[in-house]
CSV table of C-alpha atoms and ligand atoms in Angstrom, one decimal:
chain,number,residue,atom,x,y,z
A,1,UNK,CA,16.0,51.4,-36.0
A,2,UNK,CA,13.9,48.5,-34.2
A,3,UNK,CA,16.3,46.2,-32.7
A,4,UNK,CA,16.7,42.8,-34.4
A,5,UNK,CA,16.8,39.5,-32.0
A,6,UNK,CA,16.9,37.3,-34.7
A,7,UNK,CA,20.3,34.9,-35.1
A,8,UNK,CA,21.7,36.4,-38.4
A,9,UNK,CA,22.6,39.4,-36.2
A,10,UNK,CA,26.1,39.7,-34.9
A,11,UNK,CA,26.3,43.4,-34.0
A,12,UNK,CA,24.1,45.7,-33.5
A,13,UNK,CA,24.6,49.5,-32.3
A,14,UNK,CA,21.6,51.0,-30.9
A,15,UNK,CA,21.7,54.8,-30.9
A,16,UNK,CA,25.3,54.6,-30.0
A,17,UNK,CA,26.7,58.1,-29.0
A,18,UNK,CA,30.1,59.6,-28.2
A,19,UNK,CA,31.0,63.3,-26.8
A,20,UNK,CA,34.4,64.8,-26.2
A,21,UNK,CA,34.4,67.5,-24.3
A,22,UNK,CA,31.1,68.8,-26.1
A,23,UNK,CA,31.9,67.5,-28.9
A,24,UNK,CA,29.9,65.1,-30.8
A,25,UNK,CA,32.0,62.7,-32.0
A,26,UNK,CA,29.6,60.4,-33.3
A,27,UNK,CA,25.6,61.2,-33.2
A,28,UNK,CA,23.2,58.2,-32.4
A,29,UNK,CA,24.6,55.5,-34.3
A,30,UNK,CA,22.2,53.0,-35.5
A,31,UNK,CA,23.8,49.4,-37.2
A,32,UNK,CA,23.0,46.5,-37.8
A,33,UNK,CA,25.8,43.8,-38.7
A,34,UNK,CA,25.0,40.9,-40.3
A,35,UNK,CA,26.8,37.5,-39.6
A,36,UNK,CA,29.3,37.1,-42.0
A,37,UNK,CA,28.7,40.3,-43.5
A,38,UNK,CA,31.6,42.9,-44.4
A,39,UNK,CA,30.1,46.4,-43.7
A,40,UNK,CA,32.6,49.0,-44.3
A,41,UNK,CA,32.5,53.0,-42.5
A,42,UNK,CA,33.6,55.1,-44.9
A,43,UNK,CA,33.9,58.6,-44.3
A,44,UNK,CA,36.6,61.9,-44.4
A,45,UNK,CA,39.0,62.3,-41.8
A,46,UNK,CA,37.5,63.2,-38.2
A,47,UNK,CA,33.9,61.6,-39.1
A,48,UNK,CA,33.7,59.4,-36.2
A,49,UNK,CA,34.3,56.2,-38.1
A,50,UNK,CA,37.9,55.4,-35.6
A,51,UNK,CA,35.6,56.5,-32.4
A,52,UNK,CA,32.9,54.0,-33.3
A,53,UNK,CA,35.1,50.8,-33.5
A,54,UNK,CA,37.2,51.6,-30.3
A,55,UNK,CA,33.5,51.8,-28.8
A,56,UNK,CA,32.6,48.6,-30.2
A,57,UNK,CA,36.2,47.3,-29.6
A,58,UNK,CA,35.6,48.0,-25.6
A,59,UNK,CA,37.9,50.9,-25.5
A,60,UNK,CA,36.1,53.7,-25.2
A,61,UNK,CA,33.2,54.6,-23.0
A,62,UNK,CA,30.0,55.4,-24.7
A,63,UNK,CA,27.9,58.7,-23.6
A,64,UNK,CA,25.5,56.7,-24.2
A,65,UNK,CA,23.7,53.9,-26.2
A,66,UNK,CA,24.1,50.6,-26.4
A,67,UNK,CA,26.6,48.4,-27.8
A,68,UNK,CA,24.7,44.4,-28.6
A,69,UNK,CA,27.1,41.0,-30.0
A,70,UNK,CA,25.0,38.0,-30.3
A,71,UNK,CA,22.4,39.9,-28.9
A,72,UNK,CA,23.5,40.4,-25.8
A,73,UNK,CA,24.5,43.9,-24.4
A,74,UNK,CA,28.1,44.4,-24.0
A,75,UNK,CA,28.7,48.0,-23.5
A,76,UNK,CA,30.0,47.6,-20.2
A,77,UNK,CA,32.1,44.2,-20.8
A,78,UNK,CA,35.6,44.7,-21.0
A,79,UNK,CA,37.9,44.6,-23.4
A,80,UNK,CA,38.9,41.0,-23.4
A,81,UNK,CA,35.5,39.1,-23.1
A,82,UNK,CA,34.1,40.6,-26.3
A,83,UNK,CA,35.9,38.3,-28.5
A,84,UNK,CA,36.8,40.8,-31.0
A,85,UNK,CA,39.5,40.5,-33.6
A,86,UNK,CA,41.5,43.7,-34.2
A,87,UNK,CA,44.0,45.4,-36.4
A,88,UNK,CA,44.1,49.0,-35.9
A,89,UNK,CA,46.2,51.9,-37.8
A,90,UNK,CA,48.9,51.9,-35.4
A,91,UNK,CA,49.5,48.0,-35.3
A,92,UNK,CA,51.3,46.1,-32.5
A,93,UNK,CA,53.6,43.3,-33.0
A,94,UNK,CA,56.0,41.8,-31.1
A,95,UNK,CA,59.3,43.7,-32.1
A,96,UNK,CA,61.4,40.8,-30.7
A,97,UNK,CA,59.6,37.7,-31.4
A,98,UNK,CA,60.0,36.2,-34.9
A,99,UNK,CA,57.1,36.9,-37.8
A,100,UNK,CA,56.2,33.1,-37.1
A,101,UNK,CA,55.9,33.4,-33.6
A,102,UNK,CA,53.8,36.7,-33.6
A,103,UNK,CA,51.5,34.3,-35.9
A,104,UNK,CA,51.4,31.5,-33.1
A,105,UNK,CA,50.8,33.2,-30.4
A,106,UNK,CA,47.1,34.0,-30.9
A,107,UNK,CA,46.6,30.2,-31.9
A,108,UNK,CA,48.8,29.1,-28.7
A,109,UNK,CA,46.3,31.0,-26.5
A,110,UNK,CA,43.7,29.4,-27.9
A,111,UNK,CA,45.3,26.1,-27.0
A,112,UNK,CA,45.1,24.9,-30.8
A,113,UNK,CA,46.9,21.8,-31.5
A,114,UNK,CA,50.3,22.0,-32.9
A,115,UNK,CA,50.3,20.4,-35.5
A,116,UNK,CA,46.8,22.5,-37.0
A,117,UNK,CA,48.7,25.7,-35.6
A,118,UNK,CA,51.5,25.5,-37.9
A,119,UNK,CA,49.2,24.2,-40.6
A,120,UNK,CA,47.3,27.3,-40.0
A,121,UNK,CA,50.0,29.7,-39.6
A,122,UNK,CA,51.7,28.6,-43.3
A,123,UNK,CA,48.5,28.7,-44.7
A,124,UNK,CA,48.3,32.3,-43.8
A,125,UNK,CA,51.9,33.3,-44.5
A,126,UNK,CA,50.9,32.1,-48.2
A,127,UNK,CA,48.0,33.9,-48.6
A,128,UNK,CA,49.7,37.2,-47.2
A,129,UNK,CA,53.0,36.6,-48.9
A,130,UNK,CA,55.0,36.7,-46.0
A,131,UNK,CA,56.7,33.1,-46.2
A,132,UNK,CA,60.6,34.7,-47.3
A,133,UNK,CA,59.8,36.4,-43.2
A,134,UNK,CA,58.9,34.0,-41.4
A,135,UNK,CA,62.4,33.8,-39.5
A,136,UNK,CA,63.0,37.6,-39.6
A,137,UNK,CA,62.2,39.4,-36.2
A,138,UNK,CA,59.0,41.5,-35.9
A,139,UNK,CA,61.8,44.8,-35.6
A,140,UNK,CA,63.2,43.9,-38.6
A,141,UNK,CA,60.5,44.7,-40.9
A,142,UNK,CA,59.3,47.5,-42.9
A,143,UNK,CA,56.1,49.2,-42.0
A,144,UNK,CA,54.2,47.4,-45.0
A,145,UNK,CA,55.7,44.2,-43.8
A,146,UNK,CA,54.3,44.5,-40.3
A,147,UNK,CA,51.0,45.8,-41.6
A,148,UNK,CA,51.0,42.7,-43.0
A,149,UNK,CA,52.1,40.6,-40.3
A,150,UNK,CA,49.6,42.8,-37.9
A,151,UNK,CA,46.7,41.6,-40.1
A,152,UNK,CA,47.8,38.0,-40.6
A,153,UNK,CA,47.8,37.3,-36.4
A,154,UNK,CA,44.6,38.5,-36.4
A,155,UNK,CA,43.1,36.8,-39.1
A,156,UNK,CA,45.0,33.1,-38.4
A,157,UNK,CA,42.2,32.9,-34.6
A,158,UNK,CA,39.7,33.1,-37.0
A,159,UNK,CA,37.6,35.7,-35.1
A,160,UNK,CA,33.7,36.0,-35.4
A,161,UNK,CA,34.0,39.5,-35.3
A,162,UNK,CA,37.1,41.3,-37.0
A,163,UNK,CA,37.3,45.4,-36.5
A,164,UNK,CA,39.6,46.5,-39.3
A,165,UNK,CA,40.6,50.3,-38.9
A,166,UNK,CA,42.3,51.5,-42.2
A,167,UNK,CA,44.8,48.2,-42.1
A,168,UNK,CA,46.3,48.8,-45.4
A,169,UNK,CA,46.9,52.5,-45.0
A,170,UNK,CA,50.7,52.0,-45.2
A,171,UNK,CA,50.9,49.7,-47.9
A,172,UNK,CA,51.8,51.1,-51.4
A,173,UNK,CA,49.1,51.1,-54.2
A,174,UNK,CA,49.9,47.9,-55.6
A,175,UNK,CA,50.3,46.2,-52.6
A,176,UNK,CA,46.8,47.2,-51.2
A,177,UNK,CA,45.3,46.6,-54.7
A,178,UNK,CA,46.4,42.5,-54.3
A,179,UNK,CA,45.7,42.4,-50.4
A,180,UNK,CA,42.3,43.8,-51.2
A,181,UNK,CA,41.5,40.4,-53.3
A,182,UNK,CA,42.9,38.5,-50.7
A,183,UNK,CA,41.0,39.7,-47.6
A,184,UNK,CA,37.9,39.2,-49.4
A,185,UNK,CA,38.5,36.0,-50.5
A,186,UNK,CA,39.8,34.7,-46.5
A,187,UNK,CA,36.8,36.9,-45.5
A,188,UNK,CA,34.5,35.0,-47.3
A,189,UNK,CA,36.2,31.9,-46.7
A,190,UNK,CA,35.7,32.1,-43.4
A,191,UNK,CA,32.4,33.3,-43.6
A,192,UNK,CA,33.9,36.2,-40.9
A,193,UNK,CA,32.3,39.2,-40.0
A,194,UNK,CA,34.0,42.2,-40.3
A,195,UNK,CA,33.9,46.1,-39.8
A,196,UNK,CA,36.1,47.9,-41.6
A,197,UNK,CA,37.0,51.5,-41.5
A,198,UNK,CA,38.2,53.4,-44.2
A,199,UNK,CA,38.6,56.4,-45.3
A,200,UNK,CA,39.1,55.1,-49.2
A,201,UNK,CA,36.3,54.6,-51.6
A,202,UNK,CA,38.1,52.4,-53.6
A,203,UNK,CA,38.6,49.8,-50.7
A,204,UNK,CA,34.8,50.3,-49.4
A,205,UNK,CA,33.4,50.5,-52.8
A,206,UNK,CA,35.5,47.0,-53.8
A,207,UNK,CA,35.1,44.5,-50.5
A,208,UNK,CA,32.3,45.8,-48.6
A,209,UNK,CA,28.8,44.0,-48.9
A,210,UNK,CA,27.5,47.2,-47.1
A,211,UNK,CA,29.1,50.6,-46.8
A,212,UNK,CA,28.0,53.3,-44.0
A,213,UNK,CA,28.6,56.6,-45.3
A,214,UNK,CA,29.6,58.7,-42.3
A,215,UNK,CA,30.1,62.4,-41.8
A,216,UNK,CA,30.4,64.6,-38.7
A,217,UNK,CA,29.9,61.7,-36.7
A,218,UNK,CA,26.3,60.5,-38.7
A,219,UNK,CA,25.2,57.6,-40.1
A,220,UNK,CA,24.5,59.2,-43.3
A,221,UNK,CA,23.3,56.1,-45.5
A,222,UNK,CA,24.0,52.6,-45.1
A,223,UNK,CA,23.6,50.6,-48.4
A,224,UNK,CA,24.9,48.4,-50.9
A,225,UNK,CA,28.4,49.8,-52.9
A,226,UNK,CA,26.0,49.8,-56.0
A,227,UNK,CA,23.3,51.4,-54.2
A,228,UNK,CA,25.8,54.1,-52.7
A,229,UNK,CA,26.8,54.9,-56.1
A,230,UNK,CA,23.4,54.9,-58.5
A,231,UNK,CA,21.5,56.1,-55.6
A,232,UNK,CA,23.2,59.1,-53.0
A,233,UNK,CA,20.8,60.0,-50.6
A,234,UNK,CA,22.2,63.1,-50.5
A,235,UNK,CA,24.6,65.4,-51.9
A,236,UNK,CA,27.7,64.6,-49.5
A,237,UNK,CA,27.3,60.8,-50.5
A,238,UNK,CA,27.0,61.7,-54.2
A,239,UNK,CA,30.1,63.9,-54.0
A,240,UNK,CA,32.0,61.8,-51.7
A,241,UNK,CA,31.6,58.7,-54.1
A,242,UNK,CA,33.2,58.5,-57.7
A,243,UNK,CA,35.9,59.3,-59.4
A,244,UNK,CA,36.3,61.6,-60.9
A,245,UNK,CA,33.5,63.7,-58.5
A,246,UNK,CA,30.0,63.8,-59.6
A,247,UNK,CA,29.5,67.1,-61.9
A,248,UNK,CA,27.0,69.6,-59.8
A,249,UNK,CA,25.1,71.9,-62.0
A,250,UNK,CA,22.8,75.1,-60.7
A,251,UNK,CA,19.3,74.5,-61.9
A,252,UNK,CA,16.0,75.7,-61.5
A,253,UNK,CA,12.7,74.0,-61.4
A,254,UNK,CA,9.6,74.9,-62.5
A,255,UNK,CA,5.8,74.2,-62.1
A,256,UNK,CA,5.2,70.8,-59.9
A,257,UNK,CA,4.0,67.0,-60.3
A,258,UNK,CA,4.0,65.9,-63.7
A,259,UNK,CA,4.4,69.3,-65.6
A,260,UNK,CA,7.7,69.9,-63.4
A,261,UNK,CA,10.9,71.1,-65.9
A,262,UNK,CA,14.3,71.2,-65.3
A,263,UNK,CA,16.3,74.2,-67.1
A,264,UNK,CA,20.3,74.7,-66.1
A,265,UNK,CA,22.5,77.8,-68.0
A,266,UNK,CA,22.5,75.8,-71.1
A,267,UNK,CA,19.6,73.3,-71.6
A,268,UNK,CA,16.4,74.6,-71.0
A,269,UNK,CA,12.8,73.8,-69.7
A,270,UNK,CA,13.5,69.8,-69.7
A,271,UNK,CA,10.9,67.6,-68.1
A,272,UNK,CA,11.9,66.1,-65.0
A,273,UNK,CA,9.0,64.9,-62.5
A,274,UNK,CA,10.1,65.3,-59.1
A,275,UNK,CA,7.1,66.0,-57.0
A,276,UNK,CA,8.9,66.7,-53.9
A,277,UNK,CA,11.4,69.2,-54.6
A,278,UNK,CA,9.9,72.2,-54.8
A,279,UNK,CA,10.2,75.0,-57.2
A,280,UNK,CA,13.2,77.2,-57.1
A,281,UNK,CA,16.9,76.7,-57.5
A,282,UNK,CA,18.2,73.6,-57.2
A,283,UNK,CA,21.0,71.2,-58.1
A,284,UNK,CA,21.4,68.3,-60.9
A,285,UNK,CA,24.3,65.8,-59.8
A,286,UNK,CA,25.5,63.8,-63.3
A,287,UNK,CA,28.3,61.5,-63.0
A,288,UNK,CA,31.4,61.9,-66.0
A,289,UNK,CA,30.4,58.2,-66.8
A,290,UNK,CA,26.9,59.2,-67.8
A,291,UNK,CA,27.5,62.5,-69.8
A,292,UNK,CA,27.9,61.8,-73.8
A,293,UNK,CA,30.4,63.4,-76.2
A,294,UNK,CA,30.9,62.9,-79.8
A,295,UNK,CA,33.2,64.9,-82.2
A,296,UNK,CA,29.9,65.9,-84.2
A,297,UNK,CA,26.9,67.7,-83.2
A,298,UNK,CA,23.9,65.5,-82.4
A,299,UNK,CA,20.4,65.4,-81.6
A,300,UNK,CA,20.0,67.4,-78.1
A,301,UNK,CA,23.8,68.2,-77.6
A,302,UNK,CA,25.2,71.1,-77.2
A,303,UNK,CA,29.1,72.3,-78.5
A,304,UNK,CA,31.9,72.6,-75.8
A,305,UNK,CA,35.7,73.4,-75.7
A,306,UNK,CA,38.0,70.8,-74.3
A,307,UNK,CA,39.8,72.5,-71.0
A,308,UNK,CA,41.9,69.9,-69.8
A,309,UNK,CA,42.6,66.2,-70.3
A,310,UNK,CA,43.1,64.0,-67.3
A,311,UNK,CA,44.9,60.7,-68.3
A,312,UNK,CA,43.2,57.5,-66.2
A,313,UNK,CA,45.0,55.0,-68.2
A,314,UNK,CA,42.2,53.0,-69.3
A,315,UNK,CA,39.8,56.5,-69.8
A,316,UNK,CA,40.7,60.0,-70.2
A,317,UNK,CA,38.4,62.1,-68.1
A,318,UNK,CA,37.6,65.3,-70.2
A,319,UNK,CA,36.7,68.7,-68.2
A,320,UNK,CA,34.6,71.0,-70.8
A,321,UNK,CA,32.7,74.0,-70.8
A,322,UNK,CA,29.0,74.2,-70.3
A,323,UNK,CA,28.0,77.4,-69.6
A,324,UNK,CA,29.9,79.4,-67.1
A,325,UNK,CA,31.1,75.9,-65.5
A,326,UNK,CA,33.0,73.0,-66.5
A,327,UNK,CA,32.0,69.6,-66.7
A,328,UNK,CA,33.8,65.9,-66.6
A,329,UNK,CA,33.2,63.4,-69.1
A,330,UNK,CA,34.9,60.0,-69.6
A,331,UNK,CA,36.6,59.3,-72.9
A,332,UNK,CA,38.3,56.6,-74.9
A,333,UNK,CA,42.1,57.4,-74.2
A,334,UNK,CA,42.9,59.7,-77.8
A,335,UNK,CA,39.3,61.1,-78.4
A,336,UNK,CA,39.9,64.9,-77.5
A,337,UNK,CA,43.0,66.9,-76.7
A,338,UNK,CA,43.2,70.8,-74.8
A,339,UNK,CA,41.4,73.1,-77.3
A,340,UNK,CA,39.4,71.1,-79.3
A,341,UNK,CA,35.6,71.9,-79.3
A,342,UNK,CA,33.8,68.6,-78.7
A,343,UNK,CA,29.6,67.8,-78.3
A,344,UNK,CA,28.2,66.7,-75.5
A,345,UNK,CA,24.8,65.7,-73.7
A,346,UNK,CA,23.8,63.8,-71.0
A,347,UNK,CA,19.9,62.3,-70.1
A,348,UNK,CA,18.2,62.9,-67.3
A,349,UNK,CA,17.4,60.0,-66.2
A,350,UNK,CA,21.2,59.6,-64.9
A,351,UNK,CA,20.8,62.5,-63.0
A,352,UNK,CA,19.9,62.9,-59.6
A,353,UNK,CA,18.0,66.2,-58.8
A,354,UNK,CA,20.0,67.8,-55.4
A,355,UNK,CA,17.5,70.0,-52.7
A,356,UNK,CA,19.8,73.3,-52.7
A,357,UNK,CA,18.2,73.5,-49.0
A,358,UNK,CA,18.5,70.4,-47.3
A,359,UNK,CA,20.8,68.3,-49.7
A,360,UNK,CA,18.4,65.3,-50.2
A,361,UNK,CA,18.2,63.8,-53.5
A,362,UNK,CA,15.1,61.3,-53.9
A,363,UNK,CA,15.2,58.7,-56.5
A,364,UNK,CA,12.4,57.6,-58.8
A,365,UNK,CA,10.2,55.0,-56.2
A,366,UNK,CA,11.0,57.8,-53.4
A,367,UNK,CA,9.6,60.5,-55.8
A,368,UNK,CA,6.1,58.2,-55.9
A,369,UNK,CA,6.2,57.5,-52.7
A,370,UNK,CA,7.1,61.3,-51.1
A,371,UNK,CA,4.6,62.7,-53.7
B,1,ATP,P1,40.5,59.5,-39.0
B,1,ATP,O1,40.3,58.7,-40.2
B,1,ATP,O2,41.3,60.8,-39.1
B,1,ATP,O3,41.0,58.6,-37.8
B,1,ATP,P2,37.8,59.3,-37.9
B,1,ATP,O4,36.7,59.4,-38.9
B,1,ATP,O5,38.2,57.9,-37.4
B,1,ATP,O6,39.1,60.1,-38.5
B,1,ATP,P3,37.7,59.9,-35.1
B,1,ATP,O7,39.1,59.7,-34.9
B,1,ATP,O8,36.6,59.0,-34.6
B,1,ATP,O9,37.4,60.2,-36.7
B,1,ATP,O10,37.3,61.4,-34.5
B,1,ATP,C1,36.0,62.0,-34.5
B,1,ATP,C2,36.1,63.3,-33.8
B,1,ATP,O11,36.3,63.1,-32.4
B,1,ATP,C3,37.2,64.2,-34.3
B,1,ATP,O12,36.6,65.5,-34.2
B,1,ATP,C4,38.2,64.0,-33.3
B,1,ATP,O13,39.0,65.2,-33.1
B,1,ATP,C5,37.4,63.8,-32.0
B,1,ATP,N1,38.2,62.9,-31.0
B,1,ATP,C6,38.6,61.6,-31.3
B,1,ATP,N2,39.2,61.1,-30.2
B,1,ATP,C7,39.2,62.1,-29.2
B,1,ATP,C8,39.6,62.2,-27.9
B,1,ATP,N3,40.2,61.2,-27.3
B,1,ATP,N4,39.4,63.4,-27.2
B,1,ATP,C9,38.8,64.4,-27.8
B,1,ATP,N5,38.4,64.4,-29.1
B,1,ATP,C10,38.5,63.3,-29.8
């Protein structure tokens, strides 16, 4: 990636690289942060997401690569000049000092006024529902409680760049679900920056204006949450993202360019122009959400027996035969139950055509472009 020196850039990792002991925890990072961007790495456990902040963060060394803020190297700056906000997994607060004080004392350090720093401090304690703690000790509270208090004395300095590694991961469901709004709405607010690692799709997918898919320590794609989702670059992205997973069916494609066809166990010989995937067997990636079922047989579907019913609540996600595999396909809640034979067919357009060998999936302008 060329480097960017123009003044919408607030971070920007330039083939950033991390060994342990031979071990490449993460592989030539390339990132560009935008100011007042929230960028998200989302990833599976042991990607490389936690190494990249702590690099960014100043507390790791890099192997090498370059680390820029402002546009100005940093690498090799310590810890405390980068000006980096940060709430890690394992939080720190002051055990012994009241939730209000652990809120003042990042705005004492800065030498704000007092009478702005309390204003600031309550506004905060409202927006992160900790006002019925402001007099209990930081000891006192539950892990939730100081995962809260941990984020809010970050967020009341007002950093220009906030690193956010999994911050809600001991909150319960609900909790996370409200502090998710809320974070987004400070974030944007404030107009802050932030890098946010997670490991949840739901919290990437939800706040992030840009998500970096990562696994074994690469970059895999950076894009848009809608862009991650419609259009996977490959097939760990595509599986990684969506719930429930994207349905992956063995196919095989025939002839090339405009006469190439499509045909899987049960449909057979459908169009599908590709161009650069070349004939063989393949993959076809179709999301639940884009596969059709009715309780009568229609133009084009084919008749398959309800396995199992998961219950979503608002859907029911149905898992049904299709040849020697079973598919996913959402429902209204009541449409099928275990046994019944239902009919079902998807188009192709929704699907995403996988490379068996290398994983890629190209979408239709790549196709054109590739070809
Ligand atoms: P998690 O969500 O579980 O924290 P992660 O995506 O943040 O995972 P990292 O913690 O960055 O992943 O780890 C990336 C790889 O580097 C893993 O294989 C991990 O075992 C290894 N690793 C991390 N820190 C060290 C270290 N200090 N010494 C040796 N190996 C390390």
């Amino acid at each position: 990636m060329k480097g960017a020196d123009t003044g919408d850039v607030k971070l920007e990792l330039r083939s950033l690289r991390k060994v342990f002991d031979g071990v490449e925890a993460v592989k030539e990072s390339n990132l560009i942060l935008k100011r007042g961007e929230f960028l998200s790495l989302l990833g599976p456990s042991g990607c490389g997401k936690s190494t990249t902040l702590a690099m960014i963060a100043g507390f790791l060394e890099p192997t090498s690569g370059e680390i820029l803020i402002d546009g100005k190297p940093v690498t090799h700056v310590p810890v405390q000049k980068r000006r980096i906000g940060l709430v890690f997994q394992d939080y720190a607060i002051f055990t012994k000092m009241s939730v209000r004080k652990n809120l003042l004392f990042g705005l004492e350090a800065q030498k704000v006024p007092r009478a702005e720093r309390e204003k600031t401090v309550d506004e905060f304690a409202e927006k992160l529902d900790l006002k019925g703690l402001m007099k209990a000790r930081g000891g006192e509270l539950n892990m939730s409680e100081m995962q809260r208090v941990a984020l809010a004395r970050v967020l009341v300095t007002k950093p220009e760049l906030l690193l956010l590694d999994e911050p809600m991961s001991n909150l319960d469901a609900a909790l996370r679900a409200s502090l998710r709004g809320e974070l987004k709405r400070i974030q944007k607010d404030l107009g802050q920056t932030v890098l946010y690692v997670t490991h949840d799709q739901i919290e990437a997918m939800s706040m992030s204006d840009r998500i970096a898919v990562m696994n074994f320590g690469e970059n895999l794609q950076i894009a848009s949450p809608d862009d991650i989702y419609h259009r996977p670059k490959n097939r760990f992205v595509a599986e990684f993202i969506g719930d429930p997973p994207i349905n992956m069916i063995s196919c095989t494609v025939t002839g090339s360019g405009r006469s190439q066809r499509v045909s899987t166990e049960v449909h057979k010989d459908i169009p599908f122009e590709t161009k650069v995937v070349s004939p063989g067997d393949h993959v076809l990636g179709i999301r639940a959400h884009h596969i059709v079922a009715a309780h009568e047989a229609f133009h084009g579907s084919i008749a398959a027996v309800v396995k199992l019913v998961e219950n979503f609540g608002s859907e029911h996600v149905l898992h049904v035969t299709y040849g020697q595999d079973l598919l996913t396909v959402m429902v209204q809640p009541g449409f099928a139950r275990e046994g019944d034979e239902v009919h079902v067919s998807f188009d192709l357009k929704d699907a995403h055509l996988v490379d068996r060998n290398s994983g890629a999936i190209y979408h239709p302008d790549e196709r054109e472009a590739a070809a």
